[in-house]
Coordinates of C-alpha atoms in Angstrom, one line a residue:
Chain A
M230 CA 7.4 75.9 169.0
Q231 CA 9.0 79.4 170.0
A232 CA 12.8 78.5 169.2
G233 CA 11.7 77.9 165.6
I234 CA 11.7 79.9 162.5
R235 CA 8.5 81.3 161.9
V236 CA 7.4 81.8 158.8
F237 CA 4.9 83.9 156.6
L238 CA 4.2 83.0 153.4
V239 CA 2.9 86.1 150.7
D240 CA 1.1 84.3 147.5
D241 CA -1.7 85.7 145.5
H242 CA -3.1 82.2 144.6
A243 CA -4.4 79.9 147.4
L244 CA -3.1 76.4 145.2
F245 CA 0.5 77.8 145.5
R246 CA 0.0 79.0 149.2
T247 CA -1.2 75.7 149.8
G248 CA 2.0 73.8 148.4
V249 CA 4.2 75.3 150.1
K250 CA 3.1 75.0 153.3
A251 CA 2.4 71.4 152.6
E252 CA 6.2 71.2 151.9
L253 CA 7.3 73.8 154.7
D254 CA 5.5 71.7 156.9
R255 CA 6.8 68.1 155.7
A256 CA 10.7 69.3 155.3
G257 CA 10.9 71.8 158.1
S258 CA 11.3 69.9 161.5
G259 CA 13.2 66.5 159.8
D260 CA 17.0 67.4 161.6
P261 CA 16.1 67.8 165.4
D262 CA 19.8 69.9 165.1
L263 CA 18.0 72.6 163.3
P264 CA 15.4 75.0 164.4
P265 CA 12.1 73.7 162.8
V266 CA 10.6 75.9 160.1
V267 CA 6.7 76.5 160.6
V268 CA 4.3 78.2 158.9
V269 CA 2.6 81.3 161.2
G270 CA 1.0 82.9 158.6
E271 CA 0.2 83.9 155.3
G272 CA -1.3 86.7 153.2
G273 CA -2.9 87.0 149.4
S274 CA -2.7 90.3 148.7
V275 CA 0.1 93.0 149.7
A276 CA -2.7 94.4 151.9
E277 CA -3.1 91.2 153.3
A278 CA 0.6 90.6 153.9
V279 CA 1.2 94.0 155.5
A280 CA -1.3 93.2 157.9
G281 CA -0.8 89.7 158.6
I282 CA 3.0 90.5 158.9
A283 CA 2.5 93.8 161.5
H284 CA 0.4 91.6 163.5
L285 CA 2.3 88.2 163.8
R286 CA 5.8 89.8 163.5
P287 CA 7.2 86.7 161.9
D288 CA 11.1 85.7 161.3
V289 CA 11.2 85.4 157.0
V290 CA 8.7 86.4 154.6
L291 CA 8.1 84.0 151.7
L292 CA 7.4 86.9 149.1
D293 CA 6.3 86.3 146.0
V294 CA 7.1 88.5 143.4
H295 CA 4.3 89.7 140.8
M296 CA 0.6 90.1 142.2
P297 CA -2.2 92.8 141.9
D298 CA -1.5 96.0 143.7
G299 CA 2.0 96.7 143.1
G300 CA 3.7 93.3 144.1
G301 CA 6.7 92.0 146.1
A302 CA 7.9 95.5 145.8
E303 CA 5.2 97.0 147.2
V304 CA 5.4 94.8 150.6
L305 CA 8.6 95.5 150.8
R306 CA 8.4 99.3 150.7
R307 CA 5.6 99.2 152.8
V308 CA 7.4 96.9 155.9
R309 CA 10.4 97.2 155.6
P310 CA 10.5 100.7 157.2
E311 CA 7.9 99.4 159.7
Q312 CA 9.7 96.4 160.5
P313 CA 13.7 95.8 159.5
D314 CA 14.2 93.1 161.3
V315 CA 11.3 91.0 159.7
V316 CA 13.6 89.3 156.6
F317 CA 12.6 88.9 153.1
L318 CA 13.2 85.6 150.6
A319 CA 12.0 86.6 147.1
L320 CA 10.1 83.0 145.7
S321 CA 9.1 83.7 142.0
V322 CA 8.0 82.0 139.1
S323 CA 9.7 84.9 137.2
D324 CA 12.9 84.7 134.9
A325 CA 12.7 88.6 134.1
A326 CA 16.1 90.4 135.0
E327 CA 13.8 93.2 136.1
D328 CA 12.1 91.2 139.0
V329 CA 14.8 89.6 140.2
I330 CA 17.3 92.8 140.5
A331 CA 14.2 95.2 141.5
V332 CA 13.3 92.9 144.9
I333 CA 16.2 92.4 146.2
R334 CA 16.9 95.8 145.8
G335 CA 14.0 96.5 147.5
G336 CA 15.4 94.7 150.5
A337 CA 14.9 90.9 149.8
R338 CA 18.0 88.6 151.0
G339 CA 17.4 86.3 148.3
Y340 CA 15.6 85.1 145.6
V341 CA 14.4 81.6 144.7
T342 CA 12.9 80.6 142.1
K343 CA 9.3 78.4 142.8
T344 CA 10.8 75.0 140.9
I345 CA 12.8 74.8 144.1
S346 CA 12.5 71.7 146.2
G347 CA 11.0 71.6 149.8
R348 CA 14.2 70.6 151.3
E349 CA 16.6 73.2 149.4
L350 CA 13.4 75.7 150.3
V351 CA 14.0 75.4 154.1
D352 CA 17.8 75.1 153.8
A353 CA 16.7 79.0 152.4
V354 CA 15.1 79.8 154.6
R355 CA 17.5 79.2 157.2
R356 CA 20.8 80.2 155.8
V357 CA 18.4 83.9 155.5
H358 CA 17.5 84.0 158.9
G359 CA 20.6 83.2 159.7
G360 CA 21.6 86.6 157.9
D361 CA 23.6 85.1 154.9
P362 CA 21.7 86.0 151.3
V363 CA 20.6 83.1 148.6
F364 CA 21.1 83.1 145.5
S365 CA 19.9 81.2 143.2
P366 CA 22.2 80.5 139.8
R367 CA 19.9 82.3 138.0
L368 CA 19.7 85.4 140.4
A369 CA 23.9 85.3 140.2
G370 CA 24.2 85.1 136.2
F371 CA 22.4 88.6 136.4
V372 CA 24.4 90.3 138.9
L373 CA 27.6 89.2 137.2
D374 CA 25.5 90.2 134.0
A375 CA 24.6 93.8 135.8
F376 CA 28.0 94.3 136.7
A377 CA 30.3 93.5 133.7
Q378 CA 32.6 96.0 133.0
R379 CA 31.8 96.1 129.1
P380 CA 33.4 98.3 126.5
G381 CA 31.7 101.3 125.7
A382 CA 29.1 100.7 129.2
A383 CA 28.5 104.0 131.8
P384 CA 31.5 104.9 134.0
V385 CA 31.7 103.6 137.2
G386 CA 30.7 106.5 139.7
D387 CA 31.6 104.7 143.0
P388 CA 33.6 102.0 142.6
E389 CA 33.2 100.8 146.7
V390 CA 29.3 99.9 145.2
D391 CA 29.6 99.8 141.7
L392 CA 33.1 97.1 140.7
L393 CA 33.0 93.7 142.3
T394 CA 36.5 92.1 143.3
P395 CA 38.0 89.5 141.9
R396 CA 36.6 87.3 144.5
E397 CA 33.6 87.7 144.1
R398 CA 33.6 87.6 140.4
D399 CA 34.7 84.2 140.8
V400 CA 32.1 83.3 143.7
L401 CA 29.4 84.1 141.7
R402 CA 30.4 81.7 138.6
L403 CA 30.7 79.1 141.1
L404 CA 26.9 79.6 142.0
A405 CA 25.4 80.1 138.4
R406 CA 27.5 76.9 138.2
G407 CA 25.4 75.9 140.1
Y408 CA 27.4 74.9 143.3
A409 CA 26.4 74.9 146.8
Y410 CA 28.5 77.3 149.3
K411 CA 30.7 74.3 150.6
E412 CA 31.5 73.2 146.8
I413 CA 32.8 76.9 146.2
A414 CA 34.4 77.0 149.7
A415 CA 36.6 73.9 148.8
E416 CA 37.1 74.6 144.9
L417 CA 38.2 78.0 145.9
F418 CA 40.5 76.8 149.2
I419 CA 38.5 79.5 151.3
S420 CA 36.5 78.7 154.1
I421 CA 32.7 78.7 154.0
K422 CA 32.1 81.7 156.0
T423 CA 34.8 83.8 153.5
V424 CA 32.3 82.3 151.0
E425 CA 29.0 83.9 152.8
T426 CA 31.4 87.1 153.5
H427 CA 31.6 87.6 149.8
V428 CA 28.2 86.6 148.6
S429 CA 26.6 89.3 151.5
S430 CA 29.4 91.7 149.8
V431 CA 27.4 91.4 146.8
L432 CA 24.4 91.6 147.6
R433 CA 24.6 94.9 149.0
K434 CA 26.8 96.2 146.0
T435 CA 23.7 94.8 144.6
Q436 CA 20.9 96.8 146.4
L437 CA 23.2 100.0 146.7
S438 CA 25.2 100.7 143.6
N439 CA 23.6 103.1 141.0
R440 CA 25.3 101.0 137.7
Y441 CA 23.1 102.0 134.5
E442 CA 21.7 98.0 134.1
L443 CA 20.9 97.9 137.6
S444 CA 18.7 101.5 137.5
R445 CA 17.1 101.0 134.4
W446 CA 16.0 97.8 135.7
A447 CA 14.4 98.5 138.2
S448 CA 13.6 102.1 136.5
D449 CA 12.0 100.5 133.9
R450 CA 9.4 99.1 136.7
R451 CA 9.5 102.5 138.7
L452 CA 10.5 100.2 141.6
V453 CA 14.0 102.0 142.8
Chain B
M183 CA -13.2 122.5 133.9
S184 CA -12.1 124.9 136.2
S185 CA -11.6 121.8 139.1
G186 CA -10.2 119.9 136.9
I187 CA -8.0 123.0 136.4
A188 CA -7.4 123.5 140.2
E189 CA -6.9 119.8 140.9
H190 CA -4.0 120.3 138.7
L191 CA -2.4 124.0 140.0
G192 CA -3.6 122.6 143.5
V193 CA -5.5 126.0 144.6
P194 CA -9.5 125.8 145.6
V195 CA -11.5 125.6 142.4
L196 CA -13.2 128.9 143.7
W197 CA -10.2 131.2 142.8
V198 CA -10.1 129.6 139.3
R199 CA -13.7 130.1 138.7
V200 CA -13.0 133.8 140.0
V201 CA -10.2 134.6 137.9
F202 CA -12.3 133.1 134.6
V203 CA -15.2 135.3 134.9
A204 CA -12.9 138.6 135.6
L205 CA -11.2 137.7 132.3
A206 CA -14.4 137.1 131.1
G207 CA -16.1 140.8 132.1
L208 CA -12.8 142.3 130.9
G209 CA -13.2 141.8 127.2
G210 CA -14.2 138.2 127.2
T211 CA -10.8 136.6 127.1
G212 CA -11.7 134.2 130.1
L213 CA -15.0 132.6 128.0
I214 CA -13.0 132.1 125.7
G215 CA -9.8 130.6 127.1
Y216 CA -12.4 128.8 128.5
A217 CA -14.0 127.6 125.6
L218 CA -10.5 126.6 124.5
L219 CA -9.6 124.9 127.8
W220 CA -13.2 123.1 127.6
A221 CA -12.5 121.9 124.3
L222 CA -8.7 120.9 124.5
L223 CA -8.6 119.4 127.4
P224 CA -10.1 115.5 128.0
A225 CA -13.4 116.1 130.4
T226 CA -13.2 113.5 133.7
D227 CA -15.1 110.6 133.2
S228 CA -18.6 111.8 134.8
R229 CA -18.9 109.1 136.8
T230 CA -16.3 109.8 139.0
R231 CA -16.9 113.6 139.2
R232 CA -18.3 114.2 142.3
P233 CA -22.4 115.7 141.8
S234 CA -22.7 119.5 142.2
T235 CA -24.6 120.5 145.4
A236 CA -26.7 123.8 146.4
R237 CA -23.6 125.6 147.1
D238 CA -22.2 124.8 144.1
R239 CA -25.1 126.2 142.1
Q240 CA -25.2 128.9 144.6
Q241 CA -22.1 130.0 143.7
A242 CA -22.3 129.6 140.1
V243 CA -24.9 131.9 139.6
G244 CA -23.0 134.6 142.1
L245 CA -20.1 134.4 139.6
V246 CA -22.9 134.8 136.7
V247 CA -23.8 137.6 138.2
L248 CA -20.5 139.1 138.5
G249 CA -19.2 138.0 135.6
A250 CA -22.0 140.0 133.7
G251 CA -21.7 142.9 136.0
L252 CA -18.4 143.0 134.8
A253 CA -18.9 143.3 131.4
L254 CA -21.3 146.2 131.6
A255 CA -18.9 147.9 133.5
G256 CA -16.8 147.3 131.1
A257 CA -19.4 148.6 128.3
A258 CA -20.4 151.7 130.2
L259 CA -17.0 152.6 130.3
G260 CA -15.5 151.5 127.7
T261 CA -14.4 152.6 123.9
A262 CA -16.3 153.0 120.7
W263 CA -14.8 149.1 119.5
A264 CA -16.5 147.7 123.0
G265 CA -19.7 148.9 121.7
W266 CA -19.8 147.4 118.4
V267 CA -16.9 144.6 118.0
T268 CA -17.8 143.0 121.8
G269 CA -21.4 143.6 122.0
P270 CA -22.5 141.3 118.6
L271 CA -18.8 139.2 119.3
G272 CA -20.3 138.8 123.2
V273 CA -23.8 137.5 122.1
A274 CA -22.4 135.2 119.4
L275 CA -19.9 134.1 122.1
V276 CA -23.0 133.4 124.3
G277 CA -24.8 131.2 122.1
A278 CA -21.4 129.1 121.1
G279 CA -21.3 128.7 124.5
V280 CA -24.7 127.3 124.8
V281 CA -24.1 124.7 122.0
W282 CA -20.5 123.7 122.8
R283 CA -22.0 123.1 126.9
E284 CA -24.7 121.2 125.2
A285 CA -22.5 119.3 123.4
D286 CA -20.6 118.4 126.5
A287 CA -24.3 117.4 128.8
S288 CA -25.1 115.3 125.8
Q289 CA -21.5 113.6 125.7
R290 CA -22.0 113.1 129.3
T291 CA -25.1 111.2 128.6
R292 CA -23.4 108.9 126.4
W293 CA -20.8 107.7 128.8
R294 CA -24.1 107.4 130.9
S295 CA -25.9 105.3 128.9
G296 CA -23.0 103.8 127.1
A297 CA -25.0 103.6 123.5
G298 CA -22.9 103.7 121.0
A299 CA -21.5 106.5 118.5
V300 CA -24.8 108.2 118.3
S301 CA -24.9 112.5 117.3
G302 CA -25.2 113.8 120.6
V303 CA -27.5 115.9 120.6
L304 CA -30.2 113.6 119.4
L305 CA -30.1 112.1 122.9
G306 CA -29.9 114.8 124.6
G307 CA -33.7 115.0 123.6
R308 CA -36.2 117.7 122.6
M309 CA -34.9 120.2 125.4
A310 CA -31.2 120.0 124.1
L311 CA -32.0 120.4 119.9
L312 CA -33.8 123.6 121.4
R313 CA -31.2 124.9 123.2
V314 CA -28.7 124.1 120.4
L315 CA -31.0 125.8 117.8
A316 CA -30.9 128.8 120.9
G317 CA -27.3 128.9 120.2
A318 CA -26.8 129.0 116.5
A319 CA -29.8 131.7 116.0
L320 CA -27.3 133.8 119.1
V321 CA -24.4 132.9 117.0
T322 CA -25.7 133.8 113.5
S323 CA -27.5 136.9 115.3
G324 CA -24.2 138.2 116.6
I325 CA -22.1 137.6 113.1
A326 CA -25.5 139.4 111.4
V327 CA -25.4 142.4 113.8
F328 CA -21.4 142.5 113.3
L329 CA -21.9 142.8 109.4
L330 CA -24.6 145.4 109.3
N331 CA -22.4 147.3 111.6
Q332 CA -19.7 147.5 108.9
G333 CA -22.8 149.3 107.1
N334 CA -20.9 151.3 104.1
L335 CA -19.7 148.5 102.2
G336 CA -19.8 147.9 98.6
Q337 CA -22.2 144.8 97.6
A338 CA -19.7 142.5 96.6
R339 CA -17.1 143.0 99.9
F340 CA -20.3 142.5 101.7
A341 CA -21.2 139.0 100.0
L342 CA -17.8 138.0 100.5
L343 CA -17.6 138.9 103.7
A344 CA -21.4 137.3 104.6
A345 CA -19.6 134.4 103.4
A346 CA -16.8 133.8 105.5
A347 CA -18.9 135.1 108.4
T348 CA -21.3 132.4 107.2
L349 CA -17.8 129.6 107.1
V350 CA -16.4 130.8 111.1
G351 CA -19.8 130.6 112.2
V352 CA -20.7 127.0 110.8
A353 CA -16.8 126.1 112.2
V354 CA -17.4 127.8 115.9
L355 CA -20.8 125.8 116.3
T356 CA -19.6 122.3 115.1
V357 CA -15.9 122.4 116.6
P358 CA -17.2 120.4 119.2
W359 CA -18.3 118.2 117.0
W360 CA -14.9 117.3 114.8
L361 CA -13.0 117.2 118.2
R362 CA -15.6 114.2 119.9
L363 CA -15.1 112.3 116.4
M364 CA -11.5 113.0 116.4
R365 CA -11.4 111.8 120.1
A366 CA -13.5 108.9 119.3
L367 CA -11.7 107.4 116.3
G368 CA -8.2 107.8 118.3
E369 CA -10.0 105.8 121.2
E370 CA -11.4 103.8 118.7
R371 CA -8.2 102.9 117.0
R372 CA -6.3 101.6 120.9
A373 CA -10.1 99.7 121.7
R374 CA -8.7 97.5 118.2
I375 CA -5.0 96.9 119.4
R376 CA -6.3 96.5 123.0
T377 CA -9.0 93.6 120.9
E378 CA -6.0 92.3 118.9
E379 CA -3.4 92.0 121.3
R380 CA -5.8 89.9 123.8
A381 CA -6.9 87.6 121.0
E382 CA -3.1 87.0 120.0
I383 CA -2.5 86.2 123.6
A384 CA -6.1 84.0 123.9
A385 CA -4.9 82.0 121.2
H386 CA -1.2 81.5 122.4
L387 CA -2.6 79.9 125.3
H388 CA -5.0 77.9 123.8
D389 CA -2.6 76.7 121.4
S390 CA -0.4 75.5 123.7
V391 CA -1.7 76.1 127.5
L392 CA -4.2 73.9 126.9
Q393 CA -2.9 71.6 124.6
T394 CA -0.6 71.0 126.9
L395 CA -2.6 70.4 129.5
A396 CA -5.4 68.4 128.2
L397 CA -1.8 66.2 127.0
I398 CA -1.0 66.1 130.9
Q399 CA -4.5 64.4 131.9
Q400 CA -3.9 62.1 129.4
Q401 CA -0.9 60.7 130.6
S402 CA -1.5 61.3 134.2
D403 CA -0.4 57.7 135.5
S404 CA 3.4 58.4 133.6
A405 CA 5.1 60.8 136.5
R406 CA 8.0 61.0 134.0
E407 CA 5.7 61.9 131.3
V408 CA 4.4 64.4 132.9
R409 CA 7.3 66.0 134.0
R410 CA 8.6 66.2 130.5
L411 CA 5.2 68.3 129.0
A412 CA 5.3 70.2 131.8
R413 CA 9.2 71.3 131.6
G414 CA 8.1 71.5 127.7
Q415 CA 5.6 74.1 128.3
E416 CA 7.4 75.7 131.0
R417 CA 9.8 76.4 129.2
E418 CA 8.0 77.3 126.1
L419 CA 5.7 80.0 128.0
R420 CA 8.8 81.7 129.1
S421 CA 10.5 82.1 126.6
W422 CA 7.4 83.3 125.1
L423 CA 6.8 85.7 127.9
Y424 CA 10.3 86.8 129.0
G425 CA 12.5 85.4 126.0
P426 CA 14.8 88.0 123.9
Q427 CA 11.7 87.6 121.1
G428 CA 8.9 87.5 123.5
Y429 CA 6.3 89.1 124.3
G430 CA 7.2 90.9 127.2
Q431 CA 10.1 92.6 125.8
P432 CA 9.7 95.6 123.4
R433 CA 9.7 94.5 119.5
T434 CA 12.6 95.2 117.8
N435 CA 14.4 94.8 114.2
G436 CA 17.2 93.7 112.7
A437 CA 19.9 90.8 113.7
L438 CA 19.5 89.5 117.9
P439 CA 22.1 88.2 119.4
A440 CA 22.0 84.3 119.0
F441 CA 24.2 82.4 121.1
A442 CA 22.4 82.2 124.4
A443 CA 19.2 81.3 122.4
T444 CA 20.6 78.6 120.6
L445 CA 22.4 77.0 123.8
H446 CA 18.8 78.0 125.4
A447 CA 17.0 75.8 122.3
A448 CA 19.5 72.7 122.5
A449 CA 19.4 72.1 126.2
G450 CA 14.9 72.3 125.6
E451 CA 15.8 69.6 123.4
V452 CA 17.7 67.3 125.9
E453 CA 15.1 68.1 128.5
D454 CA 12.4 66.9 126.1
T455 CA 14.4 64.1 124.3
Y456 CA 15.1 62.8 128.4
A457 CA 13.0 64.4 130.8
V458 CA 15.7 66.3 132.8
S459 CA 15.9 69.6 134.1
M460 CA 18.1 71.9 132.6
H461 CA 18.8 74.9 135.0
V462 CA 20.6 77.3 131.8
V463 CA 22.1 80.7 133.2
V464 CA 23.6 82.5 130.2
V465 CA 25.7 86.0 131.0
G466 CA 25.9 88.2 128.0
D467 CA 25.1 87.2 124.6
C468 CA 26.6 87.7 121.1
A469 CA 26.5 86.8 117.8
L470 CA 26.0 82.7 116.5
E471 CA 29.7 83.3 114.7
Q472 CA 32.2 80.6 114.4
P473 CA 33.4 78.7 116.1
L474 CA 30.5 79.1 118.3
P475 CA 28.3 76.3 116.8
A476 CA 30.9 73.8 117.2
L477 CA 31.0 75.6 121.0
V478 CA 27.1 74.4 121.2
Q479 CA 27.0 71.3 119.6
A480 CA 29.2 69.8 122.3
S481 CA 27.9 71.3 125.2
R482 CA 24.6 69.7 123.8
E483 CA 26.5 66.2 123.8
A484 CA 27.7 66.7 126.6
M485 CA 24.4 67.4 128.3
V486 CA 23.1 64.6 126.6
N487 CA 25.9 62.8 128.5
A488 CA 24.7 64.1 131.7
A489 CA 20.9 63.3 130.9
K490 CA 21.8 59.6 130.1
H491 CA 23.6 58.7 132.1
A492 CA 24.5 60.6 135.4
G493 CA 21.1 59.4 137.6
V494 CA 19.7 63.1 138.0
A495 CA 16.5 65.0 137.8
E496 CA 18.6 68.2 136.9
V497 CA 21.6 69.4 135.2
S498 CA 23.1 73.2 135.9
V499 CA 24.1 74.7 132.8
Y500 CA 26.8 77.9 133.0
A501 CA 27.7 80.0 129.8
E502 CA 29.6 82.9 129.8
V503 CA 30.6 85.3 126.5
E504 CA 33.7 87.4 127.6
P505 CA 35.3 89.9 125.0
G506 CA 37.9 86.9 124.5
Q507 CA 36.4 83.5 124.5
V508 CA 33.4 82.0 125.9
H509 CA 32.7 79.6 128.9
V510 CA 30.3 76.7 128.7
F511 CA 30.2 74.6 132.0
I512 CA 27.9 71.2 132.2
R513 CA 27.3 69.9 135.8
D514 CA 25.3 67.6 137.6
R515 CA 25.6 66.0 141.1
G516 CA 25.6 62.6 139.8
V517 CA 27.3 59.0 140.1
G518 CA 30.1 60.1 137.9
F519 CA 32.5 58.0 136.5
D520 CA 36.1 57.0 136.5
P521 CA 37.6 58.7 133.5
A522 CA 40.4 56.2 133.2
A523 CA 38.4 53.1 133.2
I524 CA 35.9 54.8 130.5
A525 CA 35.0 52.1 127.7
A526 CA 36.4 52.8 124.1
D527 CA 32.5 52.7 122.8
R528 CA 31.4 55.7 123.9
H529 CA 32.2 57.9 121.8
G530 CA 30.2 60.8 122.9
L531 CA 32.8 62.4 124.8
A532 CA 36.3 61.1 122.9
D533 CA 34.9 62.2 119.2
S534 CA 31.9 64.2 120.0
I535 CA 32.6 66.4 122.8
R536 CA 36.8 66.0 122.9
G537 CA 37.3 66.2 119.3
R538 CA 34.7 68.7 118.1
M539 CA 36.3 71.1 120.8
Q540 CA 39.6 70.5 119.5
R541 CA 39.5 70.8 115.5
H542 CA 38.1 74.3 116.5
G543 CA 40.9 74.9 118.7
G544 CA 38.4 75.0 122.4
T545 CA 39.4 73.1 125.1
V546 CA 37.5 70.3 127.3
T547 CA 38.3 70.0 131.3
L548 CA 36.4 67.0 132.9
R549 CA 36.1 67.1 136.5
T550 CA 34.6 63.8 137.8
A551 CA 35.0 60.7 140.3
P552 CA 32.8 57.7 140.9
G553 CA 30.2 59.4 143.2
E554 CA 31.1 62.7 142.8
G555 CA 29.1 64.0 140.1
T556 CA 30.5 65.3 137.1
E557 CA 31.5 69.1 135.1
V558 CA 32.4 69.0 131.8
Q559 CA 34.2 72.8 131.2
L560 CA 34.1 73.8 127.5
A561 CA 36.7 77.4 126.5
I562 CA 36.7 78.1 123.0
A563 CA 38.4 81.6 122.0
R564 CA 36.5 84.0 119.9
R565 CA 37.6 84.9 116.1
K566 CA 38.9 88.6 116.6
G567 CA 36.3 91.7 116.1
G568 CA 33.1 89.7 117.4
E569 CA 31.0 92.3 119.0
E570 CA 29.7 91.5 122.8
T571 CA 26.2 92.8 123.6

């Protein structure tokens, strides 16, 4: 099992952890060509998660956004400096823009909603483990919204991180429309690798930009 | 009190106490300052306070002696006014201190016992009452001595001054209770708001979530019905929590941008009717001015088509409001169809979507093929002067 992707689950609802674990166990080892996804541990609170991740050193952490004692953002804050290699994928029922943006800015490589199917979740875990971000349509919508150039909006500070290129915008729009990377590549006549590069660049900008909308969402919850 | 200030300033508590004592010795300003701070700053909850140790008490005695010494020295060196003003004033201040301090102690007792807003003194017991009376006597005598020192005043003026002094005395003695009363009122108001809030949440959860859970239990043999109920409830709860007029949002007055909300509502209706999940993402928003109602209607029709014919459990809906125009994309990964071979009796696409969009100057683009899924793209120009929000 050493070749597999080792996953750590963080959620304060035991029922939900059990459900996700069952889904991952069922869907995580179906394809013999791909590395199996194995749940190696779980945590029900921020403290448990931090201790568990330090002890088990998983490849990917599936992180709930809403938990007592600071939630997913607090886990990110405490684990990231110690273990920069651990990849985080946020998993939440929340639709609130500030939650989504806050965990992304906290260092998560992706955001999926809890209604995602087991197969899609395994796919998302493999993708973040491979270094690519995972944008749900909703996250793509929020990022587009946050980077929109509106009349009267705050001036752009650093064009390098405060503006999206037209191509990145196109990719985000297609993501928001529910297109998979493969479909985006076909639609825009570019390679899947290029799509991934664009999405990575958007993720980086979302994490680094100090645009008013992004800072506001994050700072309203004091999670910058 | 000193520990609170020390914590705030980040210096040892002893220093703060010494400074207070020194000030107290030099003309009583320290006492007044201490009393004011004590009265105006909210006290820490006694339960979180660390119990005082023998060392603390020793220190306190030492400080008091030091203070008294300083005061005596001040009086010995003092000028005339130190004699007849500071003396009685000092007595009055000590009295007030005793009374105020008693109020504080009783207040703490009340917190501990968790009793209601009963007068603090009564709970303090007989000793407390005695101490309060002693304090009051000190204040009164202080004022009396001060008045007597005025000596050769006319009778009318003396009466006036005495009345004023009495009023001052009463005011000084009752300060703690006024402050407590005001604080208690504030607390009560906050508690009432919290209770109302809790009641509102409970009522909402009961009306929506509990009812739906009951329905789901009754319908548990029909997977389709369960999914429809669960999805409908999820949507409702989400809009309550995160929606533009939702619970989690600041209350705003005035007109809200309505396009996104209307599109969400249309998608919700289709979800409820056909038990298919609609994943709606809207970027930007604006008022529902003409011709956007037609766009929402056409979008709804496209969603219905996808729900009825595509044979999938979920449909993606993406809308983007731009300064000049609004786009809506309705996409499914279902069976798709051949647009050329479409039966003439299917009015949905021809009339409800294409006809409606064209009447309002919009366009429809259809991308589909058998087995490839379907995407309906709608675009419509906004009238000039529309405000994007």
